Structure formats: C-alpha cells, structure tokens
C-alpha cells in the first residue's frame, strides 16, 4: 500500500488488530464487575470504558479504583487469548521493511506488555502508548496517546500512520494530524468506518504486508 510506504512509523491499535481482548472474558462481564465498585449509582452499559468514564466523573478516587480493577481484568482477559491470525507475520514484515511499530491503545499498558511478552511479539514493537491513568480525556478519540507516541519517537505526525479498527482510532489520528488506515473486517464496520473518511481502508491486516 502506497500510503504505508510513505511513512516511517506505524501506530497500531491493540484490541482488534493484535488480539480480541475480551474474547474469553466478555466485556459485558467486566463492565458488570466494575459497576459493582460504584456506589450508590451504576451505569447501564456493557462497555467497560463507559463504566470507567462514569467512574471518573464521580471523582478521582472512584476513577482510580475502577481503572486499577479494569487493568487487572484486562490482564486476566489477555492471559486467556491468542494473537489475531497473521499478526505476527505482519509485525515481522513491517520490522524487516524498516518501520517502527508502536502500540497505541486505550487498554492498560501492563496488560499489553504482558500479552506481547507471553506471545513473543515484544521484539517487533518499538513502544507502547497506552492507558496509565483513570483520566478518560487522555484516551482515544482524544489525541493524547498518539501525540505521546509521536513525541517518544522524536518524529513528526506526517511520518506516522495509525492503523485501527474503531472510530476512536480514526478520529484520534485526525486530531493528531496523523494519517489513518481503517481495519474493517465486516460489511457493517466497513460502512461505519468508511463514513469517517479514513485515508485508507483494508479488510485484513495482512493487506498491509509489504514483503513479497
């Protein structure tokens, strides 16, 4: 893909492109567990990140407790799963082609580091820009994680491309001034992400392999 060839640095989302974080420990179950930490009110959502945002709005102490527990659940969840098919080959290809790869994710940095180490993927990854606090303003679709990744590399946004499978990835990249490649494996997701006008759209991460 020509867009990828024009860049030096790939920013890759974690949940979706690299693995399905909540495949074995469902997100709805995690959200329910987190809701039990919030008294007296709970938020009716099956998305753990909705619960985290609500907890943060209740005050810093509640936000901290819920975020730390979410991090533990993410660690538990990633211990049960395997990498997405073909991701190791894509990462090896990118590294051989001279790209640096940074994981840019709303998931906890500890869970990501654990998963990469467990599956011997860490050697293909230059850095991780991921959740370390309970402040939802620092998560995608805000640009903070992408901005931090650009700064850590000492590069410019124009030399980077964000690859992700969610609206938050595309929106965060746009605000940060970074090109975006949407990964959409289903027709519904293709329609949803195409509507956000990413710079490119692929249906499989393997479409981004450059090696012959």
mmCIF file of C-alpha atoms in Angstrom:
data_model
loop_
_atom_site.group_PDB
_atom_site.id
_atom_site.type_symbol
_atom_site.label_atom_id
_atom_site.label_comp_id
_atom_site.label_asym_id
_atom_site.label_seq_id
_atom_site.Cartn_x
_atom_site.Cartn_y
_atom_site.Cartn_z
ATOM 1 C CA UNK A 1 0.000 0.000 0.000
ATOM 2 C CA UNK A 2 1.440 3.318 -1.117
ATOM 3 C CA UNK A 3 0.266 5.238 1.959
ATOM 4 C CA UNK A 4 2.154 2.873 4.242
ATOM 5 C CA UNK A 5 5.291 3.023 2.105
ATOM 6 C CA UNK A 6 5.359 6.810 2.519
ATOM 7 C CA UNK A 7 5.634 6.577 6.324
ATOM 8 C CA UNK A 8 8.343 5.594 8.795
ATOM 9 C CA UNK A 9 6.276 4.775 11.865
ATOM 10 C CA UNK A 10 3.182 2.597 12.317
ATOM 11 C CA UNK A 11 0.859 3.154 15.262
ATOM 12 C CA UNK A 12 -1.216 0.015 15.815
ATOM 13 C CA UNK A 13 -4.305 -0.354 17.961
ATOM 14 C CA UNK A 14 -4.240 -3.366 20.299
ATOM 15 C CA UNK A 15 -7.779 -4.654 20.845
ATOM 16 C CA UNK A 16 -8.916 -5.872 17.422
ATOM 17 C CA UNK A 17 -5.824 -5.718 15.211
ATOM 18 C CA UNK A 18 -3.482 -7.571 17.600
ATOM 19 C CA UNK A 19 -5.979 -9.659 19.556
ATOM 20 C CA UNK A 20 -9.579 -9.797 20.748
ATOM 21 C CA UNK A 21 -9.033 -8.722 24.353
ATOM 22 C CA UNK A 22 -12.414 -9.760 25.720
ATOM 23 C CA UNK A 23 -12.933 -12.892 23.628
ATOM 24 C CA UNK A 24 -12.805 -15.240 26.624
ATOM 25 C CA UNK A 25 -13.674 -12.851 29.447
ATOM 26 C CA UNK A 26 -16.584 -10.918 27.907
ATOM 27 C CA UNK A 27 -16.591 -7.132 28.045
ATOM 28 C CA UNK A 28 -20.132 -7.218 29.435
ATOM 29 C CA UNK A 29 -18.957 -9.328 32.384
ATOM 30 C CA UNK A 30 -16.057 -6.961 33.021
ATOM 31 C CA UNK A 31 -18.411 -3.971 32.886
ATOM 32 C CA UNK A 32 -20.732 -5.683 35.368
ATOM 33 C CA UNK A 33 -17.855 -6.383 37.765
ATOM 34 C CA UNK A 34 -16.706 -2.755 37.533
ATOM 35 C CA UNK A 35 -20.223 -1.471 38.120
ATOM 36 C CA UNK A 36 -20.250 -3.207 41.495
ATOM 37 C CA UNK A 37 -17.431 -0.911 42.613
ATOM 38 C CA UNK A 38 -19.523 2.215 42.094
ATOM 39 C CA UNK A 39 -21.969 3.158 44.843
ATOM 40 C CA UNK A 40 -24.742 4.092 45.004
ATOM 41 C CA UNK A 41 -25.273 4.547 41.272
ATOM 42 C CA UNK A 42 -24.275 2.341 38.375
ATOM 43 C CA UNK A 43 -24.228 2.996 34.660
ATOM 44 C CA UNK A 44 -26.226 0.719 32.382
ATOM 45 C CA UNK A 45 -23.563 -0.228 29.848
ATOM 46 C CA UNK A 46 -21.838 -3.406 28.704
ATOM 47 C CA UNK A 47 -18.704 -1.422 27.759
ATOM 48 C CA UNK A 48 -16.002 -1.324 30.466
ATOM 49 C CA UNK A 49 -14.754 2.012 29.142
ATOM 50 C CA UNK A 50 -18.197 3.580 29.600
ATOM 51 C CA UNK A 51 -18.054 2.447 33.227
ATOM 52 C CA UNK A 52 -14.545 3.907 33.568
ATOM 53 C CA UNK A 53 -15.674 7.256 32.170
ATOM 54 C CA UNK A 54 -18.625 7.310 34.525
ATOM 55 C CA UNK A 55 -16.426 6.380 37.478
ATOM 56 C CA UNK A 56 -14.013 9.194 36.639
ATOM 57 C CA UNK A 57 -16.923 11.635 36.622
ATOM 58 C CA UNK A 58 -17.768 10.512 40.177
ATOM 59 C CA UNK A 59 -14.395 11.718 41.437
ATOM 60 C CA UNK A 60 -10.698 10.855 41.281
ATOM 61 C CA UNK A 61 -10.827 8.173 43.976
ATOM 62 C CA UNK A 62 -13.653 6.261 42.292
ATOM 63 C CA UNK A 63 -11.961 6.644 38.936
ATOM 64 C CA UNK A 64 -8.680 5.330 40.308
ATOM 65 C CA UNK A 65 -10.253 2.271 41.929
ATOM 66 C CA UNK A 66 -12.237 1.350 38.814
ATOM 67 C CA UNK A 67 -9.278 1.908 36.480
ATOM 68 C CA UNK A 68 -6.967 -0.272 38.566
ATOM 69 C CA UNK A 69 -9.557 -3.034 38.652
ATOM 70 C CA UNK A 70 -10.128 -2.726 34.909
ATOM 71 C CA UNK A 71 -6.377 -3.114 34.406
ATOM 72 C CA UNK A 72 -6.450 -6.323 36.458
ATOM 73 C CA UNK A 73 -9.380 -7.671 34.443
ATOM 74 C CA UNK A 74 -7.585 -6.831 31.193
ATOM 75 C CA UNK A 75 -4.560 -8.740 32.432
ATOM 76 C CA UNK A 76 -6.808 -11.683 33.271
ATOM 77 C CA UNK A 77 -8.502 -11.442 29.861
ATOM 78 C CA UNK A 78 -5.337 -11.338 27.738
ATOM 79 C CA UNK A 79 -3.910 -14.356 29.557
ATOM 80 C CA UNK A 80 -6.746 -16.409 28.039
ATOM 81 C CA UNK A 81 -6.360 -15.465 24.378
ATOM 82 C CA UNK A 82 -4.009 -15.791 21.416
ATOM 83 C CA UNK A 83 -2.832 -13.211 18.866
ATOM 84 C CA UNK A 84 -5.061 -12.473 15.906
ATOM 85 C CA UNK A 85 -4.314 -14.727 12.915
ATOM 86 C CA UNK A 86 -1.423 -13.408 10.875
ATOM 87 C CA UNK A 87 -0.468 -10.530 13.164
ATOM 88 C CA UNK A 88 2.980 -11.943 13.962
ATOM 89 C CA UNK A 89 3.780 -12.215 10.257
ATOM 90 C CA UNK A 90 2.669 -8.636 9.620
ATOM 91 C CA UNK A 91 4.773 -7.335 12.502
ATOM 92 C CA UNK A 92 7.818 -9.236 11.242
ATOM 93 C CA UNK A 93 7.250 -7.845 7.771
ATOM 94 C CA UNK A 94 6.984 -4.260 8.991
ATOM 95 C CA UNK A 95 10.128 -4.622 11.042
ATOM 96 C CA UNK A 96 12.011 -6.104 8.073
ATOM 97 C CA UNK A 97 10.824 -3.201 5.920
ATOM 98 C CA UNK A 98 12.294 -0.711 8.409
ATOM 99 C CA UNK A 99 9.130 0.559 10.095
ATOM 100 C CA UNK A 100 8.925 1.148 13.798
ATOM 101 C CA UNK A 101 5.709 -0.127 15.379
ATOM 102 C CA UNK A 102 4.143 1.472 18.446
ATOM 103 C CA UNK A 103 1.043 0.051 20.100
ATOM 104 C CA UNK A 104 -1.385 2.934 20.703
ATOM 105 C CA UNK A 105 -4.300 1.712 22.783
ATOM 106 C CA UNK A 106 -6.904 2.583 25.388
ATOM 107 C CA UNK A 107 -6.117 -0.722 27.090
ATOM 108 C CA UNK A 108 -3.766 -0.788 30.035
ATOM 109 C CA UNK A 109 -0.066 -0.647 29.318
ATOM 110 C CA UNK A 110 0.522 -3.518 31.773
ATOM 111 C CA UNK A 111 -1.913 -5.868 30.029
ATOM 112 C CA UNK A 112 -0.445 -5.051 26.623
ATOM 113 C CA UNK A 113 3.126 -5.572 27.790
ATOM 114 C CA UNK A 114 2.141 -8.881 29.383
ATOM 115 C CA UNK A 115 0.440 -10.142 26.221
ATOM 116 C CA UNK A 116 3.298 -9.146 23.929
ATOM 117 C CA UNK A 117 5.805 -10.877 26.175
ATOM 118 C CA UNK A 118 3.714 -14.012 26.543
ATOM 119 C CA UNK A 119 3.438 -14.449 22.774
ATOM 120 C CA UNK A 120 6.987 -13.346 21.890
ATOM 121 C CA UNK A 121 5.807 -10.268 19.996
ATOM 122 C CA UNK A 122 7.627 -7.652 22.077
ATOM 123 C CA UNK A 123 10.716 -7.781 19.875
ATOM 124 C CA UNK A 124 8.698 -6.370 16.968
ATOM 125 C CA UNK A 125 7.357 -3.410 18.965
ATOM 126 C CA UNK A 126 9.285 -0.178 19.499
ATOM 127 C CA UNK A 127 6.998 1.272 22.148
ATOM 128 C CA UNK A 128 3.613 1.257 23.870
ATOM 129 C CA UNK A 129 1.472 4.363 24.278
ATOM 130 C CA UNK A 130 -1.485 3.160 26.305
ATOM 131 C CA UNK A 131 -3.623 3.773 29.380
ATOM 132 C CA UNK A 132 -1.745 4.556 32.583
ATOM 133 C CA UNK A 133 -4.276 6.749 34.399
ATOM 134 C CA UNK A 134 -8.013 6.913 35.066
ATOM 135 C CA UNK A 135 -8.429 10.186 33.123
ATOM 136 C CA UNK A 136 -10.688 9.420 30.131
ATOM 137 C CA UNK A 137 -9.597 12.661 28.455
ATOM 138 C CA UNK A 138 -6.224 11.011 27.815
ATOM 139 C CA UNK A 139 -7.798 8.141 25.849
ATOM 140 C CA UNK A 140 -8.801 7.937 22.186
ATOM 141 C CA UNK A 141 -10.714 9.537 20.480
ATOM 142 C CA UNK A 142 -8.630 12.299 22.046
ATOM 143 C CA UNK A 143 -5.157 12.723 20.539
ATOM 144 C CA UNK A 144 -3.073 12.400 23.724
ATOM 145 C CA UNK A 145 -1.871 8.812 23.198
ATOM 146 C CA UNK A 146 -0.924 9.476 19.571
ATOM 147 C CA UNK A 147 0.754 12.762 20.490
ATOM 148 C CA UNK A 148 2.791 10.921 23.129
ATOM 149 C CA UNK A 149 3.817 8.248 20.619
ATOM 150 C CA UNK A 150 4.982 10.884 18.123
ATOM 151 C CA UNK A 151 6.954 12.683 20.835
ATOM 152 C CA UNK A 152 8.564 9.455 22.088
ATOM 153 C CA UNK A 153 9.876 8.753 18.575
ATOM 154 C CA UNK A 154 11.160 12.291 18.121
ATOM 155 C CA UNK A 155 9.377 12.477 14.784
ATOM 156 C CA UNK A 156 6.570 14.452 13.168
ATOM 157 C CA UNK A 157 2.933 13.433 12.692
ATOM 158 C CA UNK A 158 3.439 13.396 8.932
ATOM 159 C CA UNK A 159 5.804 10.461 9.205
ATOM 160 C CA UNK A 160 3.285 8.296 11.086
ATOM 161 C CA UNK A 161 0.173 6.302 10.281
ATOM 162 C CA UNK A 162 -2.451 4.972 12.692
ATOM 163 C CA UNK A 163 -3.914 1.518 11.962
ATOM 164 C CA UNK A 164 -7.055 0.724 13.931
ATOM 165 C CA UNK A 165 -10.487 -0.859 13.760
ATOM 166 C CA UNK A 166 -12.572 1.691 15.646
ATOM 167 C CA UNK A 167 -13.994 5.146 15.120
ATOM 168 C CA UNK A 168 -11.874 6.325 18.048
ATOM 169 C CA UNK A 169 -8.693 5.404 16.142
ATOM 170 C CA UNK A 170 -9.689 7.360 13.046
ATOM 171 C CA UNK A 171 -10.872 10.404 14.995
ATOM 172 C CA UNK A 172 -7.798 10.488 17.239
ATOM 173 C CA UNK A 173 -5.478 10.267 14.244
ATOM 174 C CA UNK A 174 -7.266 13.138 12.524
ATOM 175 C CA UNK A 175 -6.953 15.435 15.534
ATOM 176 C CA UNK A 176 -3.286 14.485 15.953
ATOM 177 C CA UNK A 177 -2.515 15.159 12.292
ATOM 178 C CA UNK A 178 -1.602 11.528 11.616
ATOM 179 C CA UNK A 179 -2.774 9.546 8.587
ATOM 180 C CA UNK A 180 -5.214 6.720 9.308
ATOM 181 C CA UNK A 181 -5.812 3.256 7.916
ATOM 182 C CA UNK A 182 -9.103 1.708 8.998
ATOM 183 C CA UNK A 183 -9.210 -2.053 9.539
ATOM 184 C CA UNK A 184 -12.757 -3.267 8.892
ATOM 185 C CA UNK A 185 -13.393 -6.990 8.744
ATOM 186 C CA UNK A 186 -17.184 -6.938 8.395
ATOM 187 C CA UNK A 187 -19.507 -5.111 5.988
ATOM 188 C CA UNK A 188 -21.117 -3.196 8.858
ATOM 189 C CA UNK A 189 -17.760 -1.999 10.162
ATOM 190 C CA UNK A 190 -16.628 -1.094 6.640
ATOM 191 C CA UNK A 191 -19.680 1.124 6.235
ATOM 192 C CA UNK A 192 -19.224 2.719 9.649
ATOM 193 C CA UNK A 193 -15.514 3.435 9.276
ATOM 194 C CA UNK A 194 -15.705 4.491 5.624
ATOM 195 C CA UNK A 195 -18.186 7.163 6.712
ATOM 196 C CA UNK A 196 -15.402 8.703 8.818
ATOM 197 C CA UNK A 197 -13.244 9.153 5.708
ATOM 198 C CA UNK A 198 -10.005 7.459 6.788
ATOM 199 C CA UNK A 199 -7.020 7.846 4.478
ATOM 200 C CA UNK A 200 -7.289 4.170 3.555
ATOM 201 C CA UNK A 201 -9.391 1.146 4.450
ATOM 202 C CA UNK A 202 -8.420 -2.547 4.466
ATOM 203 C CA UNK A 203 -10.367 -5.672 5.329
ATOM 204 C CA UNK A 204 -7.452 -7.647 6.773
ATOM 205 C CA UNK A 205 -4.219 -6.659 8.494
ATOM 206 C CA UNK A 206 -2.386 -8.938 6.049
ATOM 207 C CA UNK A 207 -3.341 -6.450 3.315
ATOM 208 C CA UNK A 208 -0.683 -4.200 4.833
ATOM 209 C CA UNK A 209 2.192 -6.631 4.358
ATOM 210 C CA UNK A 210 4.766 -5.170 2.004
ATOM 211 C CA UNK A 211 7.129 -8.119 1.635
ATOM 212 C CA UNK A 212 6.852 -10.219 -1.486
#
